[in-house]
Structure formats: C-alpha cells, structure tokens
Coordinates of C-alpha atoms in Angstrom, one line a residue:
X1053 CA 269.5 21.1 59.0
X1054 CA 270.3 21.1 62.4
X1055 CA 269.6 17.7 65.1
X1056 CA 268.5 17.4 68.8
X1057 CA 267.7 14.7 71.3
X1058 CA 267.4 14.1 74.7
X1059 CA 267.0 10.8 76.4
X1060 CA 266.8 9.1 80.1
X1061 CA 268.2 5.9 81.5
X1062 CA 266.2 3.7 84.2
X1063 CA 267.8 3.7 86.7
X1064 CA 271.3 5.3 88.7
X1065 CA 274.7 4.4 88.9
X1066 CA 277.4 3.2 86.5
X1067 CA 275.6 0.9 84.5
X1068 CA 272.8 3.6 83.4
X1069 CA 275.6 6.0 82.8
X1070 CA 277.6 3.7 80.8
X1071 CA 274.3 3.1 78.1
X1072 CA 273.4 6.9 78.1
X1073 CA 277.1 7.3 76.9
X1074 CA 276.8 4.4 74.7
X1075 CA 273.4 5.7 72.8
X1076 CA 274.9 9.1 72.5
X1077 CA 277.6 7.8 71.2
X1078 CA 275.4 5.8 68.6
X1079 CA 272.9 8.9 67.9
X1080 CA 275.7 10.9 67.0
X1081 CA 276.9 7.8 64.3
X1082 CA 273.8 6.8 63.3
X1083 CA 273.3 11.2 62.1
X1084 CA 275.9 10.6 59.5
X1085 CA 274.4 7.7 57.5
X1086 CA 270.7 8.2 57.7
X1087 CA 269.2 11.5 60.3
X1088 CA 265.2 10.5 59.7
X1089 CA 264.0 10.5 63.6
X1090 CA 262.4 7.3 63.0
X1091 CA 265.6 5.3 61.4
X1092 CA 267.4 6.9 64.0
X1093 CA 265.2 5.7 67.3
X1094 CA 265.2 2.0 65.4
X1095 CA 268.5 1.4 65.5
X1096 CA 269.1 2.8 69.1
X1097 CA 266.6 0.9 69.9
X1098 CA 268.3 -2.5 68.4
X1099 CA 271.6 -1.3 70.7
X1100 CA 270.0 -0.9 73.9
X1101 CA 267.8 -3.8 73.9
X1102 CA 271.6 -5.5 73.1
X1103 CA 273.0 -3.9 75.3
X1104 CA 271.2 -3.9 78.6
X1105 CA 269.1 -6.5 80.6
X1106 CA 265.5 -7.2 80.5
X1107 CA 264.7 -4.0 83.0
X1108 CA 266.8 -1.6 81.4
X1109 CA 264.9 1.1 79.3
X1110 CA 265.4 4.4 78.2
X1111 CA 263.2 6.9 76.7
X1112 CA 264.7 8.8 73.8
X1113 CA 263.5 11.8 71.5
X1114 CA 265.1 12.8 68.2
X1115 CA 264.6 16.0 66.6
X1116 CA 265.7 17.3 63.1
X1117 CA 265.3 21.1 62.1
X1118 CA 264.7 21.8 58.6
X1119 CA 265.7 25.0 58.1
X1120 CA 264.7 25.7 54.5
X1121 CA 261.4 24.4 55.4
X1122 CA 261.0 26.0 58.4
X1123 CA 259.8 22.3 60.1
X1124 CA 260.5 19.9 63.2
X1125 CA 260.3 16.3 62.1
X1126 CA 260.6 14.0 65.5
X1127 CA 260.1 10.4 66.8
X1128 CA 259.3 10.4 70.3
X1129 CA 260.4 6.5 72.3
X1130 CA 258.2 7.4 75.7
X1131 CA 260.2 10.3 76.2
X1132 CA 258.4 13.6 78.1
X1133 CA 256.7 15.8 75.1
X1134 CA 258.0 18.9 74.3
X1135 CA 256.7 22.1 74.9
X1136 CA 255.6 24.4 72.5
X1137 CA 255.1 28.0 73.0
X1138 CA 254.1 30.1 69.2
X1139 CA 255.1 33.9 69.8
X1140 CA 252.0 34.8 68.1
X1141 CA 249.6 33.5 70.1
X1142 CA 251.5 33.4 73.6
X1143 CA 250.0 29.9 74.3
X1144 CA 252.0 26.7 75.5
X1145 CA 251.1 23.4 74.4
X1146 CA 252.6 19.5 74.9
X1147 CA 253.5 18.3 70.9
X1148 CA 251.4 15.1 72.2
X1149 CA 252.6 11.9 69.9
X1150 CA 251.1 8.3 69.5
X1151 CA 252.1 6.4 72.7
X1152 CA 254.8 4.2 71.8
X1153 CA 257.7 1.6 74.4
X1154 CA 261.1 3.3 75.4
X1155 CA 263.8 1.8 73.8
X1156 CA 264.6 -1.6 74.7
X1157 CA 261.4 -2.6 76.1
X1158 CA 260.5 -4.7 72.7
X1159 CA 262.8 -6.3 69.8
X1160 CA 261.3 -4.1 66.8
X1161 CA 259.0 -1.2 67.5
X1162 CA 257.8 1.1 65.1
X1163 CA 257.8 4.7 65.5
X1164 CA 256.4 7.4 64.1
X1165 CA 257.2 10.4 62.5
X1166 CA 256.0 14.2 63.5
X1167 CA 256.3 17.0 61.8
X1168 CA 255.9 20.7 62.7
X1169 CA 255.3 24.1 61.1
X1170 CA 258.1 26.5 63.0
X1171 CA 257.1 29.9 62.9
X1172 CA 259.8 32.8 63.5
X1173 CA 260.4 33.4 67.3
X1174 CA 258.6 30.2 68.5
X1175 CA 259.8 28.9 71.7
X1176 CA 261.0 24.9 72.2
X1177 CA 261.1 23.1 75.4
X1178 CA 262.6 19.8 75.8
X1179 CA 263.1 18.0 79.2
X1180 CA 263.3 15.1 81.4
X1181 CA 260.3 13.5 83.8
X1182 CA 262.9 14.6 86.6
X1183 CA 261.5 18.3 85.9
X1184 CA 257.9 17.3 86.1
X1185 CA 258.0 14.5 88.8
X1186 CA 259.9 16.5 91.5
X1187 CA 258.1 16.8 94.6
X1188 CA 257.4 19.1 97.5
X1189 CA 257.6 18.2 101.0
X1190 CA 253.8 17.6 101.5
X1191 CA 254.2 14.6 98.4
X1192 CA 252.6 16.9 95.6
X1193 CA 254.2 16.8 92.0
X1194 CA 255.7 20.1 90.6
X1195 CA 253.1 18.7 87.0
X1196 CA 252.9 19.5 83.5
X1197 CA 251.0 22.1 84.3
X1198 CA 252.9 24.4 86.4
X1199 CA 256.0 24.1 84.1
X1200 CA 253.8 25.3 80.9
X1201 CA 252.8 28.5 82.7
X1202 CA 256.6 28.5 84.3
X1203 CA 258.0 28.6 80.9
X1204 CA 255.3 30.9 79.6
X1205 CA 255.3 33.6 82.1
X1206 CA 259.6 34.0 80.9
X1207 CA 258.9 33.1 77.3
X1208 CA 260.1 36.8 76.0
X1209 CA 263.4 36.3 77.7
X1210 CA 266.6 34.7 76.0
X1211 CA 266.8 30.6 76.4
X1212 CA 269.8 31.1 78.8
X1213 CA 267.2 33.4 81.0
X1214 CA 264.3 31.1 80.7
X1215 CA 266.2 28.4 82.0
X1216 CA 267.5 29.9 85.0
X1217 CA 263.4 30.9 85.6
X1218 CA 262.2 27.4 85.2
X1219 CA 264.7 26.3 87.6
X1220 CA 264.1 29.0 90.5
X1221 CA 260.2 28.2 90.3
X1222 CA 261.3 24.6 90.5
X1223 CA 263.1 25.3 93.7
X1224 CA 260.7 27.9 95.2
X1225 CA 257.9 24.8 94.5
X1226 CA 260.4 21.7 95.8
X1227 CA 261.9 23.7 98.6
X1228 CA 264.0 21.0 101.0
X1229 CA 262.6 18.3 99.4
X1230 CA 264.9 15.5 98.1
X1231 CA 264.9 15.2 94.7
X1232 CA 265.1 11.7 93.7
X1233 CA 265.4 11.9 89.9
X1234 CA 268.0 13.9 87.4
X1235 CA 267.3 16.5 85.7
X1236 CA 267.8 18.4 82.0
X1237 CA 265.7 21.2 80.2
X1238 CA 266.5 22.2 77.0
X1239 CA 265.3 25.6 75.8
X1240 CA 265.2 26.4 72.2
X1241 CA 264.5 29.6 70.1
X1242 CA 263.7 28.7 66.4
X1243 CA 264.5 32.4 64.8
X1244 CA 267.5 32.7 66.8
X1245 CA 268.5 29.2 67.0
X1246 CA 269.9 30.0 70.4
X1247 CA 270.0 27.0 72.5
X1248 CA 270.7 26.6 76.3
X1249 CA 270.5 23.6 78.3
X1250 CA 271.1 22.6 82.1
X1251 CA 271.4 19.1 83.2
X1252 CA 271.5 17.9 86.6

C-alpha cells in the first residue's frame, strides 16, 4: 500500500504555513497507527480545530493505494476532487464525493469513505482550488473544465510531462494576470506508480 494527500490552508503568511506544517506533520503520524482515510481526516480534524482560531480551515484529501487490490480508498474534507482519466476509455471525470466541512470548521465531522476500481495505465490528478480559480485579465476563471481537457489532451505523456503541460496552458490562459492563490498539481500514473508534483 502506498498513501497520498494534499491539503490547503485559509489564508497566507506564517500562521497558515505553520498549521500546513503541523497537519503534515500529523498525517504522516497518524499513517503509522491507523492509514483508513476516514480515521485519518478525524483526527486532523481534532488538531486543527485545536490548533487554529474560529476562521481558520483547511481542506484536506487522504488517499491510500491498495495495490493487491488494485483500489483507491479516499476521504475527501472540502478539498478540490480529483481527476480521473481511465486509459481505456480516454475520458476525464471529477471522483465527485458527498459534500462534507474542511477541517476545523466543526468539533466532530464524519467523513466518508470512497473507494475506486484502478485499472492499469489510469491517470490521477490531484490539485489545489489555486489551479482552477486563477484568473485572466478580463476576470474569467481558468474552470474545471478547461483543466479536464488540459490534462486529457497530454494524458499519454509521463506525469513529469503532463505537468509541465497543465502549467503552460495555465499560463497561456492567465497571461499577466496576478495570481492571488498558491498552487499544487499532483499527477499520478497507477501502472507505473510514477508520481510528479509541482507546488507553487
């Protein structure tokens, strides 16, 4: 088995940084005594709720890959969905979950677990709101949308390639815009179990 998870802080500046590092730090802890995507996401939920003030939130997604089953289980805390793209049928689609708080929004939340049929050479997209929020200079949203056919129209290429071609449409669509937001794409390959990442 294999674990991945991506997360965003509200919010810039030392404070968010410090209870990114802090929920990393717990993630990586909480993997040793129990990796179930839901246990996990409860008790990072308990330590940010602690740990920050009443606007403080962070979405969080935690993935386990079951190799021997050839499955994704997940939890997903208001995080971005990921993006699915099967090498059979060359069609992207957003793993939609039950809408559920980021962490730290309520004392106990419950969350629920996903599970997916991987199927050899199926592509995995993970990323923050940062990527789909950006804007152009006339105010229009770069969208879900445009980064599913983005991430399609590279899918054959290695994660390390694909990357670097959701980024450059990114820029060709933002242009001098300001980006306001950070952001991190995570590109997985199940059958190769490549994995390249850029954050931002």
């Amino acid at each position: 088995k294999s674990c991945l998870a991506i997360g965003d802080v509200s919010g810039h500046g030392l404070a968010a940084g410090l209870l990114m590092a802090m929920a990393k730090s717990a993630w990586q802890t909480q993997l040793i005594n129990n990796s179930e995507p839901t246990t996990v996401l409860g008790t990072l939920n308990s330590i940010v709720r602690d740990a920050g003030d009443k606007r403080t939130l962070m979405t969080f997604l935690s993935c386990i890959f079951d190799h021997d089953e050839k499955k994704m289980h997940f939890a997903n805390a208001g995080h971005i969905y990921p993006l699915l793209i099967r090498k059979s049928k060359q069609k992207a689609t957003w793993l939609e979950t039950p809408p559920n708080y980021p962490l730290g929004v309520r004392n106990s939340n419950k969350y629920e677990l996903v599970s997916l049929d991987l199927e050899d050479g199926d592509l995995l997209c993970f990323l923050s709101d940062g990527a789909i929020e950006a804007m152009n200079e006339e105010g229009e949203s770069y969208g879900y949308n445009r980064f599913a056919q983005s991430a399609l129209s590279c899918s054959k290429e290695d994660p390390a390639e694909i990357i670097k071609c959701l980024l450059s449409d990114l820029q060709k669509f933002v242009q001098d815009a300001f980006r306001e937001d950070d952001l991190t794409i995570i590109v997985a390959r199940y059958s190769e179990l490549n994995i390249g990442s850029n954050e931002g």
